[in-house]
Short mmCIF file of C-alpha atoms in Angstrom, two decimals:
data_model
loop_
_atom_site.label_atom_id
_atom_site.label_comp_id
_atom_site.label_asym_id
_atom_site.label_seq_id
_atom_site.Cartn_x
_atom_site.Cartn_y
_atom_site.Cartn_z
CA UNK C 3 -25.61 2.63 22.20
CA UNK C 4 -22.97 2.32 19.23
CA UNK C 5 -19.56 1.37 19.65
CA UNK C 6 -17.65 4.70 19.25
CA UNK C 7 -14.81 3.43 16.40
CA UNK C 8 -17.73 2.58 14.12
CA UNK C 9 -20.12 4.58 14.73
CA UNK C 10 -17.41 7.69 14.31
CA UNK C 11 -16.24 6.56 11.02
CA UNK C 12 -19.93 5.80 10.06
CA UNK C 13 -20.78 9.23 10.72
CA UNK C 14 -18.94 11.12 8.20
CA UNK C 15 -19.73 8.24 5.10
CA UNK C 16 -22.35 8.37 3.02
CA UNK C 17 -25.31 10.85 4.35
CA UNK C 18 -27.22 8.59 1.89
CA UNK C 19 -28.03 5.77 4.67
CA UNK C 20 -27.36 7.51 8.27
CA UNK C 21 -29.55 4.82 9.46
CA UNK C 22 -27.13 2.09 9.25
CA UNK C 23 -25.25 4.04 12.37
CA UNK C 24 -27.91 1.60 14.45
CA UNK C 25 -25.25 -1.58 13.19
CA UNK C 26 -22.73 -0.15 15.50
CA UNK C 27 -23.01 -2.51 18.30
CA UNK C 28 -21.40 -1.61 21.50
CA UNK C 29 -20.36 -4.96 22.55
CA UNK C 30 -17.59 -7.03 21.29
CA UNK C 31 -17.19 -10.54 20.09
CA UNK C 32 -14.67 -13.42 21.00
CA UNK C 33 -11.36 -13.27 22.90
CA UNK C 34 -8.40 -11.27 22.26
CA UNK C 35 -5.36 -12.84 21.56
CA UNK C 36 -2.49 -12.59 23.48
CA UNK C 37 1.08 -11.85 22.63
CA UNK C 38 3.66 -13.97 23.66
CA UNK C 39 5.67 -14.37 26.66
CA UNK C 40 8.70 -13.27 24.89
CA UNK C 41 7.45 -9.37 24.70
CA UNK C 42 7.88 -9.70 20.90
CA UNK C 43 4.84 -10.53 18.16
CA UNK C 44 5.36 -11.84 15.49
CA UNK C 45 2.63 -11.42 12.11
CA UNK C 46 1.77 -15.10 11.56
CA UNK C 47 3.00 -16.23 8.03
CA UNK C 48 -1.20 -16.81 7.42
CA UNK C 49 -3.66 -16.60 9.67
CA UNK C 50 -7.67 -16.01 9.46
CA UNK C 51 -9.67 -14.13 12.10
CA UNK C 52 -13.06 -14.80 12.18
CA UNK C 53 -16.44 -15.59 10.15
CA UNK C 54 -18.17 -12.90 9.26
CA UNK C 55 -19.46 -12.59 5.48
CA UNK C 56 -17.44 -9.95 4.89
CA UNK C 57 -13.69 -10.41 3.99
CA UNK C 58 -10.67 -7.70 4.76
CA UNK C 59 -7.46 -8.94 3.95
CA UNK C 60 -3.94 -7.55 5.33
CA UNK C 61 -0.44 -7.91 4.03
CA UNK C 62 1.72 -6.72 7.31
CA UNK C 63 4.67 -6.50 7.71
CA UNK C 64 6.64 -6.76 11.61
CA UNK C 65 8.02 -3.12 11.74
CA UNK C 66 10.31 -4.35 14.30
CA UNK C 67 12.35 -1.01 14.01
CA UNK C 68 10.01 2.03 14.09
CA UNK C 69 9.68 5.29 14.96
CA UNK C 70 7.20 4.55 17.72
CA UNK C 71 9.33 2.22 19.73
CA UNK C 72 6.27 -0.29 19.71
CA UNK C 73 5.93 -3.57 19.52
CA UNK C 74 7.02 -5.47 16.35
CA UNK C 75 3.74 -6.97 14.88
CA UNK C 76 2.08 -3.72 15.83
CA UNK C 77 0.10 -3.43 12.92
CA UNK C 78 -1.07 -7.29 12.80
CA UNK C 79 -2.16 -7.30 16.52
CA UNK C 80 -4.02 -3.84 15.85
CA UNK C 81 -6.22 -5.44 12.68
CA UNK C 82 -7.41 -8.20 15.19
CA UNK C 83 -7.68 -5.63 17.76
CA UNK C 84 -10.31 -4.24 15.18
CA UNK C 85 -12.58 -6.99 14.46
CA UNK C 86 -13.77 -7.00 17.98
CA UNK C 87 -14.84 -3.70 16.94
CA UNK C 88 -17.29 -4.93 14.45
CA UNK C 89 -19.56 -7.51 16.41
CA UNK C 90 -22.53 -5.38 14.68
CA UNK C 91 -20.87 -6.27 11.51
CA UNK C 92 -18.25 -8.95 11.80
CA UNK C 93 -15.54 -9.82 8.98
CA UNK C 94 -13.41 -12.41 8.21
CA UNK C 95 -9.61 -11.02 8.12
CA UNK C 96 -6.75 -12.51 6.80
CA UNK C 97 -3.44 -11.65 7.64
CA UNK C 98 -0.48 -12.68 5.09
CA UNK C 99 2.55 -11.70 6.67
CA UNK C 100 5.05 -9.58 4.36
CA UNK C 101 8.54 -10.35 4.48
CA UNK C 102 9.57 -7.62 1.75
CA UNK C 103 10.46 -10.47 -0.61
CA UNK C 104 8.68 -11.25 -4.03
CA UNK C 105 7.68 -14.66 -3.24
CA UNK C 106 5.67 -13.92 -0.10
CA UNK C 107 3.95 -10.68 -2.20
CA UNK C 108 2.85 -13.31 -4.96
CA UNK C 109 1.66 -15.74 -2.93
CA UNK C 110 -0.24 -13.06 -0.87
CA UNK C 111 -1.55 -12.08 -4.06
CA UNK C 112 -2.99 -15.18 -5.49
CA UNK C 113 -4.64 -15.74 -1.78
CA UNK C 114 -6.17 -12.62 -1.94
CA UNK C 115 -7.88 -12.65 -5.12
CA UNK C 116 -9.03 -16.08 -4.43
CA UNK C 117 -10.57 -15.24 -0.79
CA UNK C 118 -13.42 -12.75 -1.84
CA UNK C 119 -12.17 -10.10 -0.10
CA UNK C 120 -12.80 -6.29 -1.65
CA UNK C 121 -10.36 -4.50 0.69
CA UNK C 122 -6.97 -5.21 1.07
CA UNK C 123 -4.50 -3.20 3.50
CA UNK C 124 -0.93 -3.25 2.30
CA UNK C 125 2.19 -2.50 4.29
CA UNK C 126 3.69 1.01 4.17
CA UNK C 127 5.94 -0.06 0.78
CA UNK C 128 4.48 1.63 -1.76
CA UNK C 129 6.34 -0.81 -4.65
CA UNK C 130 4.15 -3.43 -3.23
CA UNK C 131 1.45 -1.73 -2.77
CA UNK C 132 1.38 -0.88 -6.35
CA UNK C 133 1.68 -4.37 -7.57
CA UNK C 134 -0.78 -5.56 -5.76
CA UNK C 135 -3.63 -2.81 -7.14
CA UNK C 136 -2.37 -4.01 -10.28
CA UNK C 137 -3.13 -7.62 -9.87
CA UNK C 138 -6.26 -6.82 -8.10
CA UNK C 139 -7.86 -4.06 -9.93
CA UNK C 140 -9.00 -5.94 -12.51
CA UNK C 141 -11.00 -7.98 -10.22
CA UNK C 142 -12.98 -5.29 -8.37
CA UNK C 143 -10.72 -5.16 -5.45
CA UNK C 144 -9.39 -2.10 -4.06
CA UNK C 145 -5.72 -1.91 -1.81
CA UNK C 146 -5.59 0.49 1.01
CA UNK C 147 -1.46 0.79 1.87
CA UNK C 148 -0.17 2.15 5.10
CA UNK C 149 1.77 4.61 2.72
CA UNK C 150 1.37 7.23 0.56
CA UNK C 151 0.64 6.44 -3.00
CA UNK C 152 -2.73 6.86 -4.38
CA UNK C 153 -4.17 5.98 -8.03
CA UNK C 154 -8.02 6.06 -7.84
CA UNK C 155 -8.10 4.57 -11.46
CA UNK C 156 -6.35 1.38 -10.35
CA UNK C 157 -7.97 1.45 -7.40
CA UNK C 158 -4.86 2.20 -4.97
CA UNK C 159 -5.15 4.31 -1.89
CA UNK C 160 -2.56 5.78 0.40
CA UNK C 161 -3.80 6.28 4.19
CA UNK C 162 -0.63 7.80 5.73
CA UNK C 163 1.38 9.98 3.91
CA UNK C 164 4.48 11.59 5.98
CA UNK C 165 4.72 13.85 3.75
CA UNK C 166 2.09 15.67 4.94
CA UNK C 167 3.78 15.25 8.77
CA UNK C 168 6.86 16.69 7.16
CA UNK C 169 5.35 19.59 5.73
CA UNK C 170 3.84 20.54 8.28
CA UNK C 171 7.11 20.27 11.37
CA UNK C 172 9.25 21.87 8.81
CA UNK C 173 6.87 24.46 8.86
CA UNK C 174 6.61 24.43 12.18
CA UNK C 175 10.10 24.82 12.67
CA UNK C 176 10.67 27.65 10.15
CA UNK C 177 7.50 29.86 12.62
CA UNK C 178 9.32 28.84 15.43
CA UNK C 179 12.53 30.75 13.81
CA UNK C 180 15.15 27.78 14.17
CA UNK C 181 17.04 28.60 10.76
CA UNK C 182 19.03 25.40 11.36
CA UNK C 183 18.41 21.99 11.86
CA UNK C 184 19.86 18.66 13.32
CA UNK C 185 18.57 15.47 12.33
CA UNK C 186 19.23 12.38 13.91
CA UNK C 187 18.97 9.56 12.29
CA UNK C 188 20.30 5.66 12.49
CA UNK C 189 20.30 3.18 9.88
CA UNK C 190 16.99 1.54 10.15
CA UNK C 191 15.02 1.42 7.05
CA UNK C 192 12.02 3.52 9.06
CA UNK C 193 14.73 6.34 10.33
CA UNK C 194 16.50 6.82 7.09
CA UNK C 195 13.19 7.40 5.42
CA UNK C 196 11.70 10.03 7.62
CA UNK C 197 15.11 11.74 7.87
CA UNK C 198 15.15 12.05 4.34
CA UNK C 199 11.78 13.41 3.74
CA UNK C 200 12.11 15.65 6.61
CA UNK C 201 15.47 17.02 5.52
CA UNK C 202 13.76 17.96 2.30
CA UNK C 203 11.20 19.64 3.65
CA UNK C 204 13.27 21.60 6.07
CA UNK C 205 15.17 22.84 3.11
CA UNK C 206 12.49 23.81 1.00
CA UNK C 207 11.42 25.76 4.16
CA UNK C 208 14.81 27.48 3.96
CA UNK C 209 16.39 25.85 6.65
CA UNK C 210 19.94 24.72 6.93
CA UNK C 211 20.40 21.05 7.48
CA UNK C 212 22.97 18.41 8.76
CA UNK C 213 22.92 14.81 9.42
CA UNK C 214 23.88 13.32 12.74
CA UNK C 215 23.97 9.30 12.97
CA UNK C 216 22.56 8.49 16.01
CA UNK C 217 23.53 5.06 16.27
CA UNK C 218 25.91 6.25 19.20
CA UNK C 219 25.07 8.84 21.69
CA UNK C 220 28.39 9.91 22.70
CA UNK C 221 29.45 10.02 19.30
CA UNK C 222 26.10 11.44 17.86
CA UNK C 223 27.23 14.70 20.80
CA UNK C 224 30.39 14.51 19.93
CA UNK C 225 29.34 15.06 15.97
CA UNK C 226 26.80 17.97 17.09
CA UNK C 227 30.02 19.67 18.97
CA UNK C 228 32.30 19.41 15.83
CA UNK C 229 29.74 20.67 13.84
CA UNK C 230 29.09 23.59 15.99
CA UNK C 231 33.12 24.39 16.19
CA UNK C 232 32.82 24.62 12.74
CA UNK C 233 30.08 27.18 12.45
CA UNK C 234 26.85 25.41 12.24
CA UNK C 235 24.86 25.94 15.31
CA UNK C 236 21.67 24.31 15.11
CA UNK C 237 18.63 25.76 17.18
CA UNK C 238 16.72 21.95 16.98
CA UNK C 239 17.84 18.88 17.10
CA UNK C 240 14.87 16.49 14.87
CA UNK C 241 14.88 12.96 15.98
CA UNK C 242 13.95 10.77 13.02
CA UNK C 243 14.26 8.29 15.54
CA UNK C 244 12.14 6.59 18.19
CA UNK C 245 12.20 8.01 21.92
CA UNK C 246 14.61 5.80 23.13
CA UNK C 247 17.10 6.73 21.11
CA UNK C 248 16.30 10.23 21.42
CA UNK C 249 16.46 10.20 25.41
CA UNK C 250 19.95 8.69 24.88
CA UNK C 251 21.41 11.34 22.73
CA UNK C 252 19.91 14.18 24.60
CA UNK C 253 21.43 13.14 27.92
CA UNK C 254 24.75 12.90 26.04
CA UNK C 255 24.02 16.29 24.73
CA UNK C 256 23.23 17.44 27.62
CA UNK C 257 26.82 16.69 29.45
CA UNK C 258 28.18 19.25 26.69
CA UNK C 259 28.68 22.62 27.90
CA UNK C 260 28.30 23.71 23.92
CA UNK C 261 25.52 22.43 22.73
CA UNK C 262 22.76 23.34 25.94
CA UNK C 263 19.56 25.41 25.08
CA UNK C 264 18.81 23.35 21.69
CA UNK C 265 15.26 22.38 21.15
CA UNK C 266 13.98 18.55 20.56
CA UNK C 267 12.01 18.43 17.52
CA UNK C 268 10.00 14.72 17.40
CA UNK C 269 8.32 12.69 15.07
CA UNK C 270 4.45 11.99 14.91
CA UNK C 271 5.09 8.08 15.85
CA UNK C 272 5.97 9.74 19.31
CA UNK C 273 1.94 10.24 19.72
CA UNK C 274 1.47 6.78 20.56
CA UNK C 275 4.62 7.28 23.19
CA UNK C 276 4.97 10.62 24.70
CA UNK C 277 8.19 10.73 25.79
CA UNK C 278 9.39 12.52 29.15
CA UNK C 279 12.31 14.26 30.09
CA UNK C 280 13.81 15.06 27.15
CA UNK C 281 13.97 19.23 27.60
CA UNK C 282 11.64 21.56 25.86
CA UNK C 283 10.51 21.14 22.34
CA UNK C 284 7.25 19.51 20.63
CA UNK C 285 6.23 15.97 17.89
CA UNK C 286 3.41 16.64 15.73
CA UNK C 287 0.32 14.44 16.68
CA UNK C 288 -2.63 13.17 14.53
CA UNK C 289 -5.53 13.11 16.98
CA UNK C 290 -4.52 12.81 20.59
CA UNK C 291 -7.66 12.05 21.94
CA UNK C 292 -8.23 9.20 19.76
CA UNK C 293 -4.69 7.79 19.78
CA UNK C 294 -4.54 7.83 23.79
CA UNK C 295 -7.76 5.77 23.42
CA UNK C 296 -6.16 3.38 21.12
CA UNK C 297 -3.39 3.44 22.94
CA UNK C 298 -5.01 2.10 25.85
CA UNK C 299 -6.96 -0.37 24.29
CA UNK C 300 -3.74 -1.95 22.44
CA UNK C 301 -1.75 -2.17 26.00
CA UNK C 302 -4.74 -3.87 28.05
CA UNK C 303 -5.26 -6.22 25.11
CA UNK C 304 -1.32 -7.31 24.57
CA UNK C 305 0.36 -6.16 27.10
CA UNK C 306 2.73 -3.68 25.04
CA UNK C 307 2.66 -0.57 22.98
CA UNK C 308 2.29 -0.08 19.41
CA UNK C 309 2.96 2.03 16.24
CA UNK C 310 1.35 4.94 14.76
CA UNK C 311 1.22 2.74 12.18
CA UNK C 312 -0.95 0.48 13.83
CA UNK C 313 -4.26 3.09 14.58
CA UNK C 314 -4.01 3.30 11.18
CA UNK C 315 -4.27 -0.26 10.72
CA UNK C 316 -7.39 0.27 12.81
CA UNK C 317 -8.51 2.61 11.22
CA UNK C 318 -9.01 0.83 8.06
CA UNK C 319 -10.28 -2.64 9.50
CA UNK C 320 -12.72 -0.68 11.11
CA UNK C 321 -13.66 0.57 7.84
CA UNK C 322 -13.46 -2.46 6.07
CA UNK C 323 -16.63 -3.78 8.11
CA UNK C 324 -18.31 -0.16 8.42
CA UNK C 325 -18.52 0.39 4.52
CA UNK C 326 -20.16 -2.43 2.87
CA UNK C 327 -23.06 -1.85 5.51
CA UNK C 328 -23.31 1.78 3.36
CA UNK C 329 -22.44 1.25 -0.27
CA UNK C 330 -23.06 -2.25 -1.03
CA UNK C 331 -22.50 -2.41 -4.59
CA UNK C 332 -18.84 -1.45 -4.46
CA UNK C 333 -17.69 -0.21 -1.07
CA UNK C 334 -14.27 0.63 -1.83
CA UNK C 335 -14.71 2.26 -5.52
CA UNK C 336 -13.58 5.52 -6.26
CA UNK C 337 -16.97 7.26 -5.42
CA UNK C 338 -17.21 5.89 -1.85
CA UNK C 339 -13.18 6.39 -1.08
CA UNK C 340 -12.86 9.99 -1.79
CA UNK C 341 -16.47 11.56 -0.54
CA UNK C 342 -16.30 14.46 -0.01
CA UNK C 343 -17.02 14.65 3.99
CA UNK C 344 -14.31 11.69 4.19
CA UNK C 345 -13.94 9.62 8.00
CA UNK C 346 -13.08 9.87 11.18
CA UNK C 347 -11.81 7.21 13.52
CA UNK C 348 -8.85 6.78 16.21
CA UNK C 349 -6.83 8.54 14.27
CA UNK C 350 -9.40 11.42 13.64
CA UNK C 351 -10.42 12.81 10.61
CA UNK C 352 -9.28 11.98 7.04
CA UNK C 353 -11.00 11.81 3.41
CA UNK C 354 -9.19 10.63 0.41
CA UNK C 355 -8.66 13.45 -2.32
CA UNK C 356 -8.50 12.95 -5.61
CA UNK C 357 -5.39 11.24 -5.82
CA UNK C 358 -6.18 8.56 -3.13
CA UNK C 359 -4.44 9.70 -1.01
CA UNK C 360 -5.54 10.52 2.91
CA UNK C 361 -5.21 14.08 3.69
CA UNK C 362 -4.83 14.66 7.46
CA UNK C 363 -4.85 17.23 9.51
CA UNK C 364 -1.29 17.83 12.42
CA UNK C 365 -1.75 19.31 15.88
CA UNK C 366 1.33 20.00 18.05
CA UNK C 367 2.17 18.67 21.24
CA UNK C 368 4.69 20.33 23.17
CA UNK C 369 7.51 18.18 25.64
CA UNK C 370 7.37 18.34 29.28
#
């Protein structure tokens, strides 16, 4: 019996050595850790999980505002979530903790290309990301980022790209006939972002757009009312937001006579936290089936909830142990990276095109 995250990501690499499924061992191997009392992690400035002779590194960075609502540290908690994973194939992982500054980037750097490891996950900044393919390149190593820029040559992969997620809602929202759009947003670095790329994308869908700042509710309703008075009545309101903040500006909304009937349009980090009792509407979702699994696994293990961001992180631990066991020579080269068939894991299918960058497929999930 294999363990199903390695064993489902085994599956779709190389048809070369389908043997090597057997490595997938069901069990697991040491304890978990456990998050603090305090209901917050933290990413340790350095930390090392582990023994096993192969080495995954992670830059990661505490996404303490995100669009998930989940637990800052998310994505560090998830990578050791991973090794236990991997007890057919164990790794060594170390975790560098990225602060967004320079000096904690270098340093990562130099520890990285010292350490042996051949994959290294970066956090979703593609400027760093970059930089580090370019120091490590040259020395065989390949960086995996939790964003979306991809240069094969220089060995640079992106596994999430929203603008794939925004593509697809805006063109969701254009079938669904909404002409015009809301989007709340706040000033988090996360929320400005996705509003911006999703604005885009709703206007190259032909979509009118405004900007609400949901840093308020009352005043976020009150902004959606003057905007209405003045002729722009928007059919969806598009939360670039986590659910909390969403649940607080729709019950303000709600209270206005106005502005009833509008639809709640969500973002795919809702998948790991379905929210409830928001009105009708929908979030796009990567695979719901895996990410409720994940899901649970992450909450028994720490005792919170985490980020989209984080199954990725999975995701790519998981892969980090699986691939060596298939393509020894060079794992996480070009060839291997962008096969054809691609993976499959928590966050279901994916392959790498051309570009390095993970092309994934959007379901919809509609509110209740």
């Amino acid at each position: 019996m294999w363990g199903p995250e390695r064993t489902s990501l085994l599956r779709r690499a190389f048809v070369l050595a389908p043997v090597l499924l057997a490595l997938a061992a069901c069990s697991t191997s040491g304890g978990l850790f456990k998050a603090g009392g305090s209901g917050k992690a933290v990413t340790p400035t350095s930390e090392n999980v582990g023994t096993g002779s192969s080495a995954v590194a992670i830059l990661a960075a505490d996404e303490a505002h995100n669009l998930s609502d989940g637990t800052a540290g998310s994505t560090y908690l998830a990578a050791r979530l991973a090794t236990t994973a991997l007890s057919g194939a164990p790794i060594r992982l170390l975790v560098r903790r990225y602060d967004g500054k320079s000096g904690s980037l270098q340093k990562a750097t130099t520890e990285f290309a010292q350490s042996g490891a051949k994959l290294v996950i970066a956090p979703a900044d593609d400027a760093a990301a970059r930089a580090l393919a370019n120091a490590l390149a040259p020395r065989g190593v390949s960086v995996v980022s939790l964003g979306q820029s991809g240069d094969p040559a220089n060995r640079l992969f992106g596994a999430f790209a929203r603008r794939d997620e925004v593509t697809f809602s805006a063109a969701e929202m254009k079938r669904r006939g909404y002409g015009a759009v809301a989007i709340v947003q706040t000033t988090d670095a996360a929320s400005a972002a996705y509003a911006n790329d999703i604005g885009e994308a709703a206007a190259r869908a032909g979509l009118k757009v405004q900007f609400v700042d949901g840093g308020n509710a009352a005043a976020a309703a009150a902004q959606l009312q003057s905007q209405a008075a003045m002729g722009f009545e928007p059919r969806a309101i598009v939360f670039a937001t986590g659910p909390a903040v969403a649940a607080g500006v729709m019950a303000a909304v709600r209270a206005v006579p106005d502005l009833q009937g509008i639809a709640v349009v969500g973002n795919g980090g809702w998948a790991v936290a379905p929210p409830a009792g928001l009105g009708k509407g929908w979030y796009p979702s990567l695979s719901r089936q895996g990410l409720a699994g994940f899901v649970e696994k992450f909450t028994a293990a720490y005792g919170q909830r985490p980020t989209v961001e984080a199954a990725v992180a999975y995701d790519l631990v998981v892969l980090g142990g699986a691939l060596p066991q298939v393509a020894p020579d060079d794992p996480f080269g070009t060839t291997t990276m962008t096969n054809a068939q691609g993976f499959a894991g928590v966050t279901g299918n994916f392959r790498f095109d051309a570009g390095g960058v993970a092309r994934r497929a959007f379901s919809v999930v509609e509110l209740r």
